[in-house]
CSV table of N, CA and C in Angstrom, one decimal:
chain,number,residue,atom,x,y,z
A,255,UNK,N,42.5,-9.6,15.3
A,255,UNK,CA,43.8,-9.5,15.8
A,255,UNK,C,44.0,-8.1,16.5
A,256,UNK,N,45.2,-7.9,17.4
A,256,UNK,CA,45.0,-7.3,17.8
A,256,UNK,C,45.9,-5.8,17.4
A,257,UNK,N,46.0,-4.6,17.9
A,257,UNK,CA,46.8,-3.5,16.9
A,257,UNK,C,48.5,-3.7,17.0
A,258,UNK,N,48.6,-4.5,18.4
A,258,UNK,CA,49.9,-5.0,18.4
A,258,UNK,C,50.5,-6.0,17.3
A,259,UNK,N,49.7,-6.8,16.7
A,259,UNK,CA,49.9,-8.1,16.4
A,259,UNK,C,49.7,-7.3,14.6
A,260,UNK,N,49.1,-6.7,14.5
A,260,UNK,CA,49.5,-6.3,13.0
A,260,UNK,C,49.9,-5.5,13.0
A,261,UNK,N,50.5,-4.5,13.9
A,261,UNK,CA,51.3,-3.5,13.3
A,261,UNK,C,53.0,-4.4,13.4
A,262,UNK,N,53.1,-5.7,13.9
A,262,UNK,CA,54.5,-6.3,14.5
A,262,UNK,C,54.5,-6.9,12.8
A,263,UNK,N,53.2,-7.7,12.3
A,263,UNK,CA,53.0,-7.8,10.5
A,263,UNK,C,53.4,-7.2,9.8
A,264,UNK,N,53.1,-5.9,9.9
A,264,UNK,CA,53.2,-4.6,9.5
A,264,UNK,C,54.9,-4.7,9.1
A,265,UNK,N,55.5,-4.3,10.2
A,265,UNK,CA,56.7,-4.0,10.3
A,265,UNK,C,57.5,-5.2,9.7
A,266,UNK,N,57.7,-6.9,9.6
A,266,UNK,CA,58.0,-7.7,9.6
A,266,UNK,C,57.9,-8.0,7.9
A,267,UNK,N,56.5,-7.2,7.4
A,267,UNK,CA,56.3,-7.6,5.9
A,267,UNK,C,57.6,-6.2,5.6
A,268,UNK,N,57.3,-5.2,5.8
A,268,UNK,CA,58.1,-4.0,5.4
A,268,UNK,C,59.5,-4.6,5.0
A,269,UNK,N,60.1,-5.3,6.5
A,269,UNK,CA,61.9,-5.5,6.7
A,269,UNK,C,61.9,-6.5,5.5
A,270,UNK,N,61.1,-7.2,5.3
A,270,UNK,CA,61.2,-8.5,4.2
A,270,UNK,C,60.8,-7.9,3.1
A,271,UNK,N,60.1,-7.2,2.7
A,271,UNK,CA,59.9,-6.4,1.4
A,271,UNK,C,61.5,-6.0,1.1
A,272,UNK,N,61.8,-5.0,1.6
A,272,UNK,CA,63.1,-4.6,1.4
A,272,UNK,C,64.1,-5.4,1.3
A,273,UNK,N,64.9,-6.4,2.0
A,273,UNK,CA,65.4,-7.2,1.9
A,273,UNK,C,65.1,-7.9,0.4
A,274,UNK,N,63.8,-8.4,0.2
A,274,UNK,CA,64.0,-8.9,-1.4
A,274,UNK,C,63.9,-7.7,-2.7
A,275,UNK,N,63.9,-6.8,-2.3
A,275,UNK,CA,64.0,-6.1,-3.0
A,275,UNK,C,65.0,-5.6,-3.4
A,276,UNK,N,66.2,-5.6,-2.4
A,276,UNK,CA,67.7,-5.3,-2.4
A,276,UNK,C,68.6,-6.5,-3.0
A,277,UNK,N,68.0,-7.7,-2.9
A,277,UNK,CA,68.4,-8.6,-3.7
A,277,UNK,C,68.7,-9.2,-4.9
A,278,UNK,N,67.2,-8.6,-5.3
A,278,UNK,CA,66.8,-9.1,-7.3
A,278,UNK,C,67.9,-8.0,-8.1
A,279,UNK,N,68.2,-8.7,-9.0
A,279,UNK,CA,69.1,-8.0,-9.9
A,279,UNK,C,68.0,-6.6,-10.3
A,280,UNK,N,69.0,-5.7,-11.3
A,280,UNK,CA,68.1,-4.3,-11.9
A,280,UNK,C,67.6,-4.7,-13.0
A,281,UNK,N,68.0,-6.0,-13.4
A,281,UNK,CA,67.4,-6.4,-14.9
A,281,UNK,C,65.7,-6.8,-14.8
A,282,UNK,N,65.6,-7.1,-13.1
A,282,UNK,CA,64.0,-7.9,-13.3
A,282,UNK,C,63.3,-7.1,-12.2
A,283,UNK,N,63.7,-5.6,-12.5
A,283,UNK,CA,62.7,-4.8,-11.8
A,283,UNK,C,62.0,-4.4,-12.4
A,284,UNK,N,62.1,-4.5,-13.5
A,284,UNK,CA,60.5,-4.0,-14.5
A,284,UNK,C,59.5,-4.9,-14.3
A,285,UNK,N,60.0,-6.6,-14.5
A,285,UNK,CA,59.0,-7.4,-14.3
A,285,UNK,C,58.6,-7.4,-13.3
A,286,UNK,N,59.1,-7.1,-12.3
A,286,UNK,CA,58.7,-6.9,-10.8
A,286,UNK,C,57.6,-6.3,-10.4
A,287,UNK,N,58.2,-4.6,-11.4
A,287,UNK,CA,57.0,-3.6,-11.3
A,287,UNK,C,55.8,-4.0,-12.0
A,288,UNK,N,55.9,-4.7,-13.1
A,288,UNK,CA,54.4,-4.9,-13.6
A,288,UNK,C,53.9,-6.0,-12.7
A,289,UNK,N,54.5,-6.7,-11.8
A,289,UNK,CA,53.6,-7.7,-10.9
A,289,UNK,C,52.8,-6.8,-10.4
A,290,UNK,N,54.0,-5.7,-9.5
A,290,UNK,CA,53.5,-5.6,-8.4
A,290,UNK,C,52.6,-4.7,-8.6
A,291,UNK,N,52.4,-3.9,-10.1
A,291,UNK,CA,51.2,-3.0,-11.0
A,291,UNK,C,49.9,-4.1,-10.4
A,292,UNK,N,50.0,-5.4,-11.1
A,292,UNK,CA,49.2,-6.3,-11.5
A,292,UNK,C,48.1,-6.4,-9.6
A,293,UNK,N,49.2,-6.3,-8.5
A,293,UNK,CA,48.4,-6.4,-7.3
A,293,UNK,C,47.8,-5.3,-6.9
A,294,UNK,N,48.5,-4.2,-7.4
A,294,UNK,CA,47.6,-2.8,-7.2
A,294,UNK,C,46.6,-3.0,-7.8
A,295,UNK,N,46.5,-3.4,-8.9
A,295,UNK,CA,44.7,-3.3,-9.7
A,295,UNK,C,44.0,-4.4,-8.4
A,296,UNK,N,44.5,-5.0,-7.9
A,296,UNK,CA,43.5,-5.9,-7.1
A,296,UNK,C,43.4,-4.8,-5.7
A,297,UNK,N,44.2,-4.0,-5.3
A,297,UNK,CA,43.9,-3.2,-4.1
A,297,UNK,C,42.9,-2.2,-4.6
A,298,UNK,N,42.8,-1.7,-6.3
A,298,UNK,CA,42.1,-1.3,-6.4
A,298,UNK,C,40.6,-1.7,-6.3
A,299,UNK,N,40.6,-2.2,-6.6
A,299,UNK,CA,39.0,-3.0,-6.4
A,299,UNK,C,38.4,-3.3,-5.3
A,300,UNK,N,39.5,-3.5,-4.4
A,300,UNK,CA,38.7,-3.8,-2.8
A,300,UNK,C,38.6,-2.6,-2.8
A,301,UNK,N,39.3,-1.2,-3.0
A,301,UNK,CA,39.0,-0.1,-2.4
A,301,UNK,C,37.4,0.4,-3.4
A,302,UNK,N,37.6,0.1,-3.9
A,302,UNK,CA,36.2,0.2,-5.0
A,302,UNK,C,35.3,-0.5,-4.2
A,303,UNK,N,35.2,-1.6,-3.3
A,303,UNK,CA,34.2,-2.4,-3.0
A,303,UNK,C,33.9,-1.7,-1.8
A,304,UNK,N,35.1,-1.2,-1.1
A,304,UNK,CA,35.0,-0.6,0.3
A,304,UNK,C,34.1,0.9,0.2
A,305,UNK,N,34.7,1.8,-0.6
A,305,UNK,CA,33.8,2.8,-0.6
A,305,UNK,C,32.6,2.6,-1.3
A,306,UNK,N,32.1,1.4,-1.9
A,306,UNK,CA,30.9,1.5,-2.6
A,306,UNK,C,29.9,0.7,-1.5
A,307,UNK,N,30.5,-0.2,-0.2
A,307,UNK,CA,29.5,-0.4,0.4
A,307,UNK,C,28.6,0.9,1.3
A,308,UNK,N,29.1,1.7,1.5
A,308,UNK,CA,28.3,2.6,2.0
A,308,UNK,C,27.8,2.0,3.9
A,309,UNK,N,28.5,1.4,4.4
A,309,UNK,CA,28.1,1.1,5.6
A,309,UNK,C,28.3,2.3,6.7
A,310,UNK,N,29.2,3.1,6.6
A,310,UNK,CA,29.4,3.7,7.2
A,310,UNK,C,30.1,5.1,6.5
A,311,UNK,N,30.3,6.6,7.1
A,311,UNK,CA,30.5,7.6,6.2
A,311,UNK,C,32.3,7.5,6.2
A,312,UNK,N,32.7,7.0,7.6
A,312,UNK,CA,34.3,6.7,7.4
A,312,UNK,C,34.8,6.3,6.4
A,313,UNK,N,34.2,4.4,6.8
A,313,UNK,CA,34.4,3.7,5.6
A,313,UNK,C,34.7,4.0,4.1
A,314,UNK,N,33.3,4.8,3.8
A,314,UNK,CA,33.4,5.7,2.3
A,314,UNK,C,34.6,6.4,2.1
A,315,UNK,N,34.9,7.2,3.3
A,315,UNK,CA,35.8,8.4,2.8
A,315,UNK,C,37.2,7.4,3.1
A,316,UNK,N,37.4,6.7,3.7
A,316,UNK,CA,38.8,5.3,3.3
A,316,UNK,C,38.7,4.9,2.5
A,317,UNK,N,37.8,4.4,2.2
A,317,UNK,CA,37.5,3.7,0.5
A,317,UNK,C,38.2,4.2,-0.4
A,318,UNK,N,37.3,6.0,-0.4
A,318,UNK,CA,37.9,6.6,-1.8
A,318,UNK,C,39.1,7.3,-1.5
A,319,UNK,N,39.7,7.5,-0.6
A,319,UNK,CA,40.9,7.7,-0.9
A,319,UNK,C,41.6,6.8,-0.9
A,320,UNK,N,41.5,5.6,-1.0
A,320,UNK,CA,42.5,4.2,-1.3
A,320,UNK,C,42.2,4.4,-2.8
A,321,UNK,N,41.4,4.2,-2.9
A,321,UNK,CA,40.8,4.7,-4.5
A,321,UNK,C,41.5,5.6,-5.3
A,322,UNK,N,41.6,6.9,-4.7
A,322,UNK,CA,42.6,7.7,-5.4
A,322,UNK,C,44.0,6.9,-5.6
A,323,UNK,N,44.5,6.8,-3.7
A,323,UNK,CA,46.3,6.5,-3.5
A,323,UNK,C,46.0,5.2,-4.9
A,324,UNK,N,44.9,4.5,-4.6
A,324,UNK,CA,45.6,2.6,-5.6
A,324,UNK,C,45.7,3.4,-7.1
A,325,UNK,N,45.0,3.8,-7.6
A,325,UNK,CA,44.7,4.4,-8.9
A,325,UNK,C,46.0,5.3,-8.8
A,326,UNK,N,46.6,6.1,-8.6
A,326,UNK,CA,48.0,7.0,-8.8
A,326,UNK,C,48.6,5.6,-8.8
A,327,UNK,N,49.1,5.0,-8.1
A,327,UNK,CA,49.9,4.1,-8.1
A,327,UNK,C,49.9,2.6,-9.3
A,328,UNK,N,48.7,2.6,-9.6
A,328,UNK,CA,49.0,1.7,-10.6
A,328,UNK,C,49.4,3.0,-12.0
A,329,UNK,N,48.9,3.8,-11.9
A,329,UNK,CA,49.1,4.6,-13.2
A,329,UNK,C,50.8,5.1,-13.2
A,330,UNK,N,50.7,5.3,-12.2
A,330,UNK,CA,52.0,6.0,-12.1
A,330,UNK,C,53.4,4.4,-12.4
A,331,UNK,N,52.7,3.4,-12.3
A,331,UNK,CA,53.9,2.5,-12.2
A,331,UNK,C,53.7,1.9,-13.1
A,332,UNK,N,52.4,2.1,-14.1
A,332,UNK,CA,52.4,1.6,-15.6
A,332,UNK,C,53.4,2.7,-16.6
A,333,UNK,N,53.5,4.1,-16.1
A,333,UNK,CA,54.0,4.9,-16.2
A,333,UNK,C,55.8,4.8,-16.3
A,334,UNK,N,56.1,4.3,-15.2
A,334,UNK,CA,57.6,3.9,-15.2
A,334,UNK,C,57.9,2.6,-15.9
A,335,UNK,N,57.2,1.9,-15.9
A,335,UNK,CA,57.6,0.7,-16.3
A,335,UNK,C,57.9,1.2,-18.3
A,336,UNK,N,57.1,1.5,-18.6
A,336,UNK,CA,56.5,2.2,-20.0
A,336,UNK,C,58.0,2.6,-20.1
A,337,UNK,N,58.6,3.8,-19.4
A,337,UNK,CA,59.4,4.7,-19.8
A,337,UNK,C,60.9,3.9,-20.1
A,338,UNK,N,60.7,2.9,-18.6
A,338,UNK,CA,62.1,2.0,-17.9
A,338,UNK,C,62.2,0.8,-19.6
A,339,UNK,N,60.9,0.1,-20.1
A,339,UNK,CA,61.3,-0.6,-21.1
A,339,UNK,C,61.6,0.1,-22.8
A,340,UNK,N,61.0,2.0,-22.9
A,340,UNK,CA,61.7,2.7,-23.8
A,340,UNK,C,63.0,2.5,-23.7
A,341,UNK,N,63.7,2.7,-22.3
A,341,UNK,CA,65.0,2.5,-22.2
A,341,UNK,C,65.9,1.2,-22.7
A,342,UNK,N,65.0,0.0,-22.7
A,342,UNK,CA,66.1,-0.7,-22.9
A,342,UNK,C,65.7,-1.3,-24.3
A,343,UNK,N,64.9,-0.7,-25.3
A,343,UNK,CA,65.0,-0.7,-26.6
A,343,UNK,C,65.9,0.1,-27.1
A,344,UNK,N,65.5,1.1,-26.8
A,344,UNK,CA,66.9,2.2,-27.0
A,344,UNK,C,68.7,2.1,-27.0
A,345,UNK,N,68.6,0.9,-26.0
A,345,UNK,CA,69.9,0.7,-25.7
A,345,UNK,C,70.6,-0.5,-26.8
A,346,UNK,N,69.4,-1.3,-27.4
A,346,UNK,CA,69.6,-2.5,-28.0
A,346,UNK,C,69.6,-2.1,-29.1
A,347,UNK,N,69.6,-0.7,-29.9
A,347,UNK,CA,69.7,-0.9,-31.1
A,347,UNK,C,71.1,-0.5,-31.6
């Protein structure tokens, strides 16, 4: 494809990301977050796959920093979720 053609993806997934995201109630953003936790562990792994092929020295150094960014991001959003369902035990008693 070409850089036109996915960055027009690019842009198209974004506006529709947002859009459903502005839609779901605030009661099922936790479950939301742990999906969307659940897809980061799969971005982590390609980035695991990418920097462990070693094909090239770029590739490596994209790899592992997907590696880092996917790794913050699932921790950090197992993180909120953790804190966001403290919250609503808290509230229920």
């Amino acid at each position: 494809m070409s850089l036109v053609t996915n960055l027009t993806l690019f842009v198209l997934a974004a506006f529709l990301g947002y859009e459903i995201i502005t839609q779901i109630p605030t009661n099922l953003h936790t479950p939301l977050m742990s999906g969307s936790n659940a897809i980061s562990g799969i971005t982590l792994l390609g980035s695991v796959l990418v920097a462990g092929s070693g094909e090239t020295t770029l590739a490596t150094v994209l790899g592992f920093l997907a590696v880092v960014m996917a790794t913050i991001n699932v921790v950090g959003g197992y993180l909120v979720s953790h804190f966001m369902l403290a919250e609503f035990n808290q509230g229920g008693r």
